[in-house]
PDB file of N, CA and C in Angstrom:
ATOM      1  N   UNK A1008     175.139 -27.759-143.823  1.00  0.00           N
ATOM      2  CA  UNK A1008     174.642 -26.431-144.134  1.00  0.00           C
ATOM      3  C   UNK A1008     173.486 -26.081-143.200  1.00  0.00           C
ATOM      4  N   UNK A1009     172.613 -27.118-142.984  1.00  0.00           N
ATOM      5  CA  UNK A1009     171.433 -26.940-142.030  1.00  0.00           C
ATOM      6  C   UNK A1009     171.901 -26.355-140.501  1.00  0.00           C
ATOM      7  N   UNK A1010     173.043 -27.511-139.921  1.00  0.00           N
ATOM      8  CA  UNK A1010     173.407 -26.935-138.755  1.00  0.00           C
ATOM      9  C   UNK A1010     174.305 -25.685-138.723  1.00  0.00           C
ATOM     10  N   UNK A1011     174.806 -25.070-140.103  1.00  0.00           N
ATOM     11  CA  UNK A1011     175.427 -23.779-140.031  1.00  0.00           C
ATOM     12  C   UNK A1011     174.392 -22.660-139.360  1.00  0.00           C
ATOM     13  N   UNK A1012     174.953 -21.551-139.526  1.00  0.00           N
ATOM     14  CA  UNK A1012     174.505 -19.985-139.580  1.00  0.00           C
ATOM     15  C   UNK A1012     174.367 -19.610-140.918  1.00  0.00           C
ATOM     16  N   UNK A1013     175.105 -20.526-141.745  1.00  0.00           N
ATOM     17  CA  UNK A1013     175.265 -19.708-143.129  1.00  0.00           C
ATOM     18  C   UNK A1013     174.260 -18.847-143.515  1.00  0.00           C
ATOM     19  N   UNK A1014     172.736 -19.153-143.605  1.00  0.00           N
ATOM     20  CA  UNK A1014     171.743 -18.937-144.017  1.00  0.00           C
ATOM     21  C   UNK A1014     170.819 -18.196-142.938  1.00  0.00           C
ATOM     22  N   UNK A1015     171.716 -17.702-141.873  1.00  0.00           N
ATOM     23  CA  UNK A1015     170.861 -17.324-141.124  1.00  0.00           C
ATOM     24  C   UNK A1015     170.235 -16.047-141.130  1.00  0.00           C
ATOM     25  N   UNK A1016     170.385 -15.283-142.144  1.00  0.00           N
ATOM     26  CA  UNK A1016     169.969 -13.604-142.563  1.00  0.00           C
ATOM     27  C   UNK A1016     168.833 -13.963-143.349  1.00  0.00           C
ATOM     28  N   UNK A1017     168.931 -14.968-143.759  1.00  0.00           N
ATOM     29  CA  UNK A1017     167.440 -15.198-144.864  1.00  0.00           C
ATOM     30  C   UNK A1017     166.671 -16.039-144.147  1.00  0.00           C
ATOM     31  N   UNK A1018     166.955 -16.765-142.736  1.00  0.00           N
ATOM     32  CA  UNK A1018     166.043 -17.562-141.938  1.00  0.00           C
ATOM     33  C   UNK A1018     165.308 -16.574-140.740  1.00  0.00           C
ATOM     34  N   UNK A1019     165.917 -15.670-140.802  1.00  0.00           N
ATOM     35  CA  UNK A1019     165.777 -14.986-139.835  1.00  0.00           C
ATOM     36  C   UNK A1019     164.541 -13.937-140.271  1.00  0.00           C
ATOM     37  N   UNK A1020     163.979 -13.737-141.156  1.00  0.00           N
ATOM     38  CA  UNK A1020     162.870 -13.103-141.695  1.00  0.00           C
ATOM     39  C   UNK A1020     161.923 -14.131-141.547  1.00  0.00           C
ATOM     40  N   UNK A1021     161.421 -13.851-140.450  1.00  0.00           N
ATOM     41  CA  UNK A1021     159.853 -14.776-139.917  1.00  0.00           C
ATOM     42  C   UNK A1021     158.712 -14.984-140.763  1.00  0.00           C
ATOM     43  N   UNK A1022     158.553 -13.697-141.723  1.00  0.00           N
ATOM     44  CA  UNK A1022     157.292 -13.219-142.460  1.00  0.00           C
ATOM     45  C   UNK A1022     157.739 -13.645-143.616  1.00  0.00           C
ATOM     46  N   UNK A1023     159.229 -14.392-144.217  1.00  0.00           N
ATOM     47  CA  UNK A1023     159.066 -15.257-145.360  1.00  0.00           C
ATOM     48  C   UNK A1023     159.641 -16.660-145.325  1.00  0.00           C
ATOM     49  N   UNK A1024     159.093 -17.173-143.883  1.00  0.00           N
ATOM     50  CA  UNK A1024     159.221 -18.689-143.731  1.00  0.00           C
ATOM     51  C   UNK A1024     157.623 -19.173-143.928  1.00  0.00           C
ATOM     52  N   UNK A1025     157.684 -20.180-144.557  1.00  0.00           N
ATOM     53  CA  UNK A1025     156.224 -20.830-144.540  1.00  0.00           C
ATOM     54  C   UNK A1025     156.039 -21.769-143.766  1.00  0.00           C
ATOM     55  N   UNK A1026     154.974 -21.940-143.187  1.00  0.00           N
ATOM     56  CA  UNK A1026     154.500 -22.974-142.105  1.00  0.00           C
ATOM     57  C   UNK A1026     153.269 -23.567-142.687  1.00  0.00           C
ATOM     58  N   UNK A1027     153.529 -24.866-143.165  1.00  0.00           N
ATOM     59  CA  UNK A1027     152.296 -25.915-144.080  1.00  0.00           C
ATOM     60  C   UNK A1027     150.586 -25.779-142.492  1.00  0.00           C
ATOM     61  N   UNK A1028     150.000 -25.652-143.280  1.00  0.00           N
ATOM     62  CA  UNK A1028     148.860 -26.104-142.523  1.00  0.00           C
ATOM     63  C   UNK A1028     148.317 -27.294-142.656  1.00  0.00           C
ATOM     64  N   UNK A1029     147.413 -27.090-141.440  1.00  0.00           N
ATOM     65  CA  UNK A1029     146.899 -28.573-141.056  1.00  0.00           C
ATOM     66  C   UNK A1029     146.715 -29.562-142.138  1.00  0.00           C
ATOM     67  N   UNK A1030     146.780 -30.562-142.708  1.00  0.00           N
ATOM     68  CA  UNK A1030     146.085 -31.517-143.435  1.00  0.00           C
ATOM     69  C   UNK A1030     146.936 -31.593-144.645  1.00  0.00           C
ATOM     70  N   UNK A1031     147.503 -30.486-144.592  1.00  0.00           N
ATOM     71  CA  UNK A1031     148.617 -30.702-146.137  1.00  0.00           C
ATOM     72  C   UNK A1031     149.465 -32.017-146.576  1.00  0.00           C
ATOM     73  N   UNK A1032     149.252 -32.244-147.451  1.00  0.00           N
ATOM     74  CA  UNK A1032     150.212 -33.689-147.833  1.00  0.00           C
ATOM     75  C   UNK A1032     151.455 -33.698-147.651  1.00  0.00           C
ATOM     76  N   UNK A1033     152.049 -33.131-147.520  1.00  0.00           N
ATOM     77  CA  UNK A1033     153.838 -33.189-147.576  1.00  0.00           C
ATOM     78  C   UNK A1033     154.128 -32.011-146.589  1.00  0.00           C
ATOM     79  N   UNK A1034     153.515 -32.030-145.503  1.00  0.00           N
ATOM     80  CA  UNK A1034     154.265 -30.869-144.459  1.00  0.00           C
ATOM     81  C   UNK A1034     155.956 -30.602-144.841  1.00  0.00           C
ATOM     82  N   UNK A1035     156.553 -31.586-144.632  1.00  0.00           N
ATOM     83  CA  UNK A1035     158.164 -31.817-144.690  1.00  0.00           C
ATOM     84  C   UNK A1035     158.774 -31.041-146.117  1.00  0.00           C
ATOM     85  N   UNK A1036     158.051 -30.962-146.983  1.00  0.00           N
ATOM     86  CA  UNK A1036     158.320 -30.627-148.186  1.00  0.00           C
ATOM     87  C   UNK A1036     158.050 -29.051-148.551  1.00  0.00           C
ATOM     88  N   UNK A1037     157.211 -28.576-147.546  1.00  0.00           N
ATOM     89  CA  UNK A1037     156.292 -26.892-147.198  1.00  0.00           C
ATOM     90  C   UNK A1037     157.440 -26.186-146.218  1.00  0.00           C
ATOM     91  N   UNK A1038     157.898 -26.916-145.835  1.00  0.00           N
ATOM     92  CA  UNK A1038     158.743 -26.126-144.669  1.00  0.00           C
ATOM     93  C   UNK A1038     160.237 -25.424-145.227  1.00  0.00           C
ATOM     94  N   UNK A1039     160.048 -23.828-144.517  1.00  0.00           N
ATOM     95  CA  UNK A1039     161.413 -23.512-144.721  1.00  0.00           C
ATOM     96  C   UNK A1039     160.926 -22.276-145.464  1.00  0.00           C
ATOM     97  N   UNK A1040     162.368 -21.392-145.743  1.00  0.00           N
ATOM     98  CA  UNK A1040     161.981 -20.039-146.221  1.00  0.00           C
ATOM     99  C   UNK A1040     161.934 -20.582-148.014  1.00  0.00           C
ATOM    100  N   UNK A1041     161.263 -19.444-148.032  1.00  0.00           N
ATOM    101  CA  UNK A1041     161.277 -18.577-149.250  1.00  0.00           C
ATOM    102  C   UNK A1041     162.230 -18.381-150.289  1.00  0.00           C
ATOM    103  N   UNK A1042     163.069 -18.392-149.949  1.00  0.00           N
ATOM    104  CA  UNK A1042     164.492 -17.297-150.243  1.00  0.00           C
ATOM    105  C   UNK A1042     165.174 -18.714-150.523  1.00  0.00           C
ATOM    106  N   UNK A1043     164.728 -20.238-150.203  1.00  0.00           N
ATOM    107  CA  UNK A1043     165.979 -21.259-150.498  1.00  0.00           C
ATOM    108  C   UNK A1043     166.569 -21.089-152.045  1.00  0.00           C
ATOM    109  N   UNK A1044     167.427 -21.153-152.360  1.00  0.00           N
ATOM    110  CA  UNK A1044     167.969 -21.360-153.861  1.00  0.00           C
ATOM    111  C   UNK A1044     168.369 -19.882-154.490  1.00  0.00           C
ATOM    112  N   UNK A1045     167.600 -19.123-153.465  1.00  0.00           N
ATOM    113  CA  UNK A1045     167.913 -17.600-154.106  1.00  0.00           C
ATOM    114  C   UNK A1045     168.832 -17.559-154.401  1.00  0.00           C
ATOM    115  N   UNK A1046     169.718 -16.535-154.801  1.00  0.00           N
ATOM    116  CA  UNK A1046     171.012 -16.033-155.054  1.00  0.00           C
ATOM    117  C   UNK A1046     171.812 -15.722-153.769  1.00  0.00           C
ATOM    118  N   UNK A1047     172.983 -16.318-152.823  1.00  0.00           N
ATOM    119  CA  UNK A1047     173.428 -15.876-152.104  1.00  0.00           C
ATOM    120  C   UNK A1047     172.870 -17.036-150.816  1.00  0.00           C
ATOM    121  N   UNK A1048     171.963 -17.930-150.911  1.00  0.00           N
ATOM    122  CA  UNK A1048     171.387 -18.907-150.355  1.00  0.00           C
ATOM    123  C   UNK A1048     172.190 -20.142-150.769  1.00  0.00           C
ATOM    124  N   UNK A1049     172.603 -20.532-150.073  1.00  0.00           N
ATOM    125  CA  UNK A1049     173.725 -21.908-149.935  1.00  0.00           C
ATOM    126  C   UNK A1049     172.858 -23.097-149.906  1.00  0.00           C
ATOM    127  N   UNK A1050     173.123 -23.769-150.972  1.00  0.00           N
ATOM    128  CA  UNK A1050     172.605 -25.555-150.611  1.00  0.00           C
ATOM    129  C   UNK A1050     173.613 -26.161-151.259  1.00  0.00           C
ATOM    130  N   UNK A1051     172.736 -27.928-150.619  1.00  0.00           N
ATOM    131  CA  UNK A1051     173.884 -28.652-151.002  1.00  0.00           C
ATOM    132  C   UNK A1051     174.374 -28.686-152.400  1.00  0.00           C
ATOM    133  N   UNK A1052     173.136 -28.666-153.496  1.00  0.00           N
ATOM    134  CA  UNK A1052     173.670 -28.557-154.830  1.00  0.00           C
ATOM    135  C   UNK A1052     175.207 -27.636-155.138  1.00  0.00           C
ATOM    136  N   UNK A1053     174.993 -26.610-154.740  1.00  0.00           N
ATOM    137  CA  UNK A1053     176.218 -25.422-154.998  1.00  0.00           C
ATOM    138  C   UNK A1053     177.722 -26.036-154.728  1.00  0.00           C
ATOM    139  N   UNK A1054     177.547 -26.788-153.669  1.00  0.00           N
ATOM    140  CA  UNK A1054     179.061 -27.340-152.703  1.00  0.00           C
ATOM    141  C   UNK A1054     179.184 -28.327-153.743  1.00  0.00           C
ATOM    142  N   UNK A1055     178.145 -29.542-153.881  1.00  0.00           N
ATOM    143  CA  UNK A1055     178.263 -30.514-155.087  1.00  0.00           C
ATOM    144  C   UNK A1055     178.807 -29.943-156.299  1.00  0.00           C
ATOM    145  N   UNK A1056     178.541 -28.871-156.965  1.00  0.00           N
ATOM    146  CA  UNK A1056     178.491 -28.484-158.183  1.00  0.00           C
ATOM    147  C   UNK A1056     180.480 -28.355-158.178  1.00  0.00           C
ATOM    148  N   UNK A1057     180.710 -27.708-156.829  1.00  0.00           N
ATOM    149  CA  UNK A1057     182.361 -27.118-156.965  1.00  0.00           C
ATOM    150  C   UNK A1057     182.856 -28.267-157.051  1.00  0.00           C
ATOM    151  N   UNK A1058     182.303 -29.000-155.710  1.00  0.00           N
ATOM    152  CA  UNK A1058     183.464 -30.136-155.888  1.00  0.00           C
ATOM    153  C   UNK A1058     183.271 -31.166-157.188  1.00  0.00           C
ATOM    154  N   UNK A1059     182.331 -31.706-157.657  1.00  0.00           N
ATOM    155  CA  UNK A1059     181.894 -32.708-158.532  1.00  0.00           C
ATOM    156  C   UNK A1059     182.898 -32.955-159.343  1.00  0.00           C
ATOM    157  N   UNK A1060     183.691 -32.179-160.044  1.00  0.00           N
ATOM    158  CA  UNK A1060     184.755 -32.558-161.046  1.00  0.00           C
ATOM    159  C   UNK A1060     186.187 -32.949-160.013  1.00  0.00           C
ATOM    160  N   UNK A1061     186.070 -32.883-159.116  1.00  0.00           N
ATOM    161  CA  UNK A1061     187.637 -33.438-158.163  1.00  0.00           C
ATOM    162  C   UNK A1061     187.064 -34.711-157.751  1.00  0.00           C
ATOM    163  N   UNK A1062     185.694 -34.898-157.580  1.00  0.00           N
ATOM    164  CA  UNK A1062     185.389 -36.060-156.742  1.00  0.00           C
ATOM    165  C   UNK A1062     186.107 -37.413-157.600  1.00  0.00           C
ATOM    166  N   UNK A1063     186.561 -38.751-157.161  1.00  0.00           N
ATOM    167  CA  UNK A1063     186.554 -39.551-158.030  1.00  0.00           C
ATOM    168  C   UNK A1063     186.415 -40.837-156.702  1.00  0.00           C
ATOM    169  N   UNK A1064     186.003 -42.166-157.857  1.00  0.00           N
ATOM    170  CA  UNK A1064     185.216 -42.672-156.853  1.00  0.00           C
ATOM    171  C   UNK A1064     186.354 -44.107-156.576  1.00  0.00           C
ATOM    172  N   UNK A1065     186.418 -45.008-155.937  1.00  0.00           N
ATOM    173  CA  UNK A1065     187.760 -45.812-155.259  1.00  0.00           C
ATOM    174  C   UNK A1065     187.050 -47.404-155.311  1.00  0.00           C
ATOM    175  N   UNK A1066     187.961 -48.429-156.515  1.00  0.00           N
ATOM    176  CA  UNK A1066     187.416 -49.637-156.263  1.00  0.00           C
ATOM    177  C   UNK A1066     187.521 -50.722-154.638  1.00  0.00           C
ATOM    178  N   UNK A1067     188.178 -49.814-153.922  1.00  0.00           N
ATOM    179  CA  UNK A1067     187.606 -50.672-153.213  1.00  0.00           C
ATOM    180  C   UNK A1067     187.582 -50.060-151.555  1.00  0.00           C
ATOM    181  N   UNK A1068     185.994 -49.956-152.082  1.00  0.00           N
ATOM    182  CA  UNK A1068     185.220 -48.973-150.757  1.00  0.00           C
ATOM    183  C   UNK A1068     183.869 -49.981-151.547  1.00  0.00           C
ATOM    184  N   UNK A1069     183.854 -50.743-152.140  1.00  0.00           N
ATOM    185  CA  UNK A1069     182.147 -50.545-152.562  1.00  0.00           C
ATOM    186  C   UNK A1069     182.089 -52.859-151.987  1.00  0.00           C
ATOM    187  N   UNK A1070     181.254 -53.090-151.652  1.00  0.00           N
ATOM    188  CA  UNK A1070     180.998 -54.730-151.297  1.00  0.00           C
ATOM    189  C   UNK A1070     179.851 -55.536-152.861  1.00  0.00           C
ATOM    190  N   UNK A1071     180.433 -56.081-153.699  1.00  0.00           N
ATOM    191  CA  UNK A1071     179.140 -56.701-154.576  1.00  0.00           C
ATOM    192  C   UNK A1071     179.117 -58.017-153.785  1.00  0.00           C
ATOM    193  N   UNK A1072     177.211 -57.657-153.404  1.00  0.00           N
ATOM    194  CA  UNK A1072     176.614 -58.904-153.017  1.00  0.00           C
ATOM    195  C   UNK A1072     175.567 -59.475-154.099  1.00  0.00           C
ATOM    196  N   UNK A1073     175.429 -60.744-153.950  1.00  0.00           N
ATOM    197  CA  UNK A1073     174.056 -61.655-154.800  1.00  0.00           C
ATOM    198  C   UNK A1073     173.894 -62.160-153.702  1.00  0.00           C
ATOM    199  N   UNK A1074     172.374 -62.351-154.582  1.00  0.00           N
ATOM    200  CA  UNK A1074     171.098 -63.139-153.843  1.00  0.00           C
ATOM    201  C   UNK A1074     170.825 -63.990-154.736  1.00  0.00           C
ATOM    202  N   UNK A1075     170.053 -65.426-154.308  1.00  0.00           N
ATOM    203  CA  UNK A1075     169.348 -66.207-154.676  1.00  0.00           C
ATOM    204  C   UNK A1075     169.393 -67.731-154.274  1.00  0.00           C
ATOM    205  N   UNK A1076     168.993 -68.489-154.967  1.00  0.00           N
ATOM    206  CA  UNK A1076     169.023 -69.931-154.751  1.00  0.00           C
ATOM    207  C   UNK A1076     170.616 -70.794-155.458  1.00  0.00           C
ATOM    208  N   UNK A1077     170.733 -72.104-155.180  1.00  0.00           N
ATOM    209  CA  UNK A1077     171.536 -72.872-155.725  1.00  0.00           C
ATOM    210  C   UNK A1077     171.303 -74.010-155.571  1.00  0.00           C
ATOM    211  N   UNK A1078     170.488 -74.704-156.549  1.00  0.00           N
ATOM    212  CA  UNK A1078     170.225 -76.299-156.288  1.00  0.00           C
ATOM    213  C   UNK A1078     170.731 -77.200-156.880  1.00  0.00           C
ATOM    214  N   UNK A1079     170.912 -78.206-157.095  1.00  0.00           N
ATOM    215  CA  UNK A1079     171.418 -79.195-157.801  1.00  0.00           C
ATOM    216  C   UNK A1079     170.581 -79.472-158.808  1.00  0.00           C
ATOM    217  N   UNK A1080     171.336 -80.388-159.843  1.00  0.00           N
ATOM    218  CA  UNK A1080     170.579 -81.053-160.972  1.00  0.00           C
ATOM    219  C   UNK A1080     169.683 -81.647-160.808  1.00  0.00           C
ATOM    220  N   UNK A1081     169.146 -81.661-159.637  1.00  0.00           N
ATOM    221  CA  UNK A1081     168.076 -82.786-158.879  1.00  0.00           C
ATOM    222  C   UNK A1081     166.990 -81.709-159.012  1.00  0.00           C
ATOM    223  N   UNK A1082     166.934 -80.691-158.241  1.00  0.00           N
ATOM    224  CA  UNK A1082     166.519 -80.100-158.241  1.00  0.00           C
ATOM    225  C   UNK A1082     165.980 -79.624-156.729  1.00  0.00           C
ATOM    226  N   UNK A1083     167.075 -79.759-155.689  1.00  0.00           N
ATOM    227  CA  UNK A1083     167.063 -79.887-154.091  1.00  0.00           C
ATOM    228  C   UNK A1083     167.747 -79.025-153.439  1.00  0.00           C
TER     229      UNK A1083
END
């Protein structure tokens, strides 16, 4: 969605993108318009939301690993 255009009518209004200033804690988190989530503003939630009930998930795509020790009755 980021590398689309989709959103590009609501990115394209300069005067309602915010730009974090200096010293702010979470620059990364400040950035970006205004308008995200609006109505007519595409994110990933929305695409998730359609597909979520088709998704289903496949036993075998997934690896179970363990960790740990194995010593003997000795204790070696």
């Amino acid at each position: 969605i980021d590398e689309s255009s989709i959103n590009r009518t609501f990115d394209e209004l300069t005067d309602m993108v915010i730009t974090p200033k200096v010293g702010y804690p979470n620059a990364d988190a400040a950035k970006g318009s205004v308008f995200t989530a609006a109505p007519g503003y595409l994110i990933q939630s929305d695409v998730l939301a359609v597909l979520g009930n088709i998704l289903t998930t496949r036993d075998d795509t997934f690896t179970i690993r363990a960790y740990g020790e194995v010593t003997s009755r000795e204790g070696v």
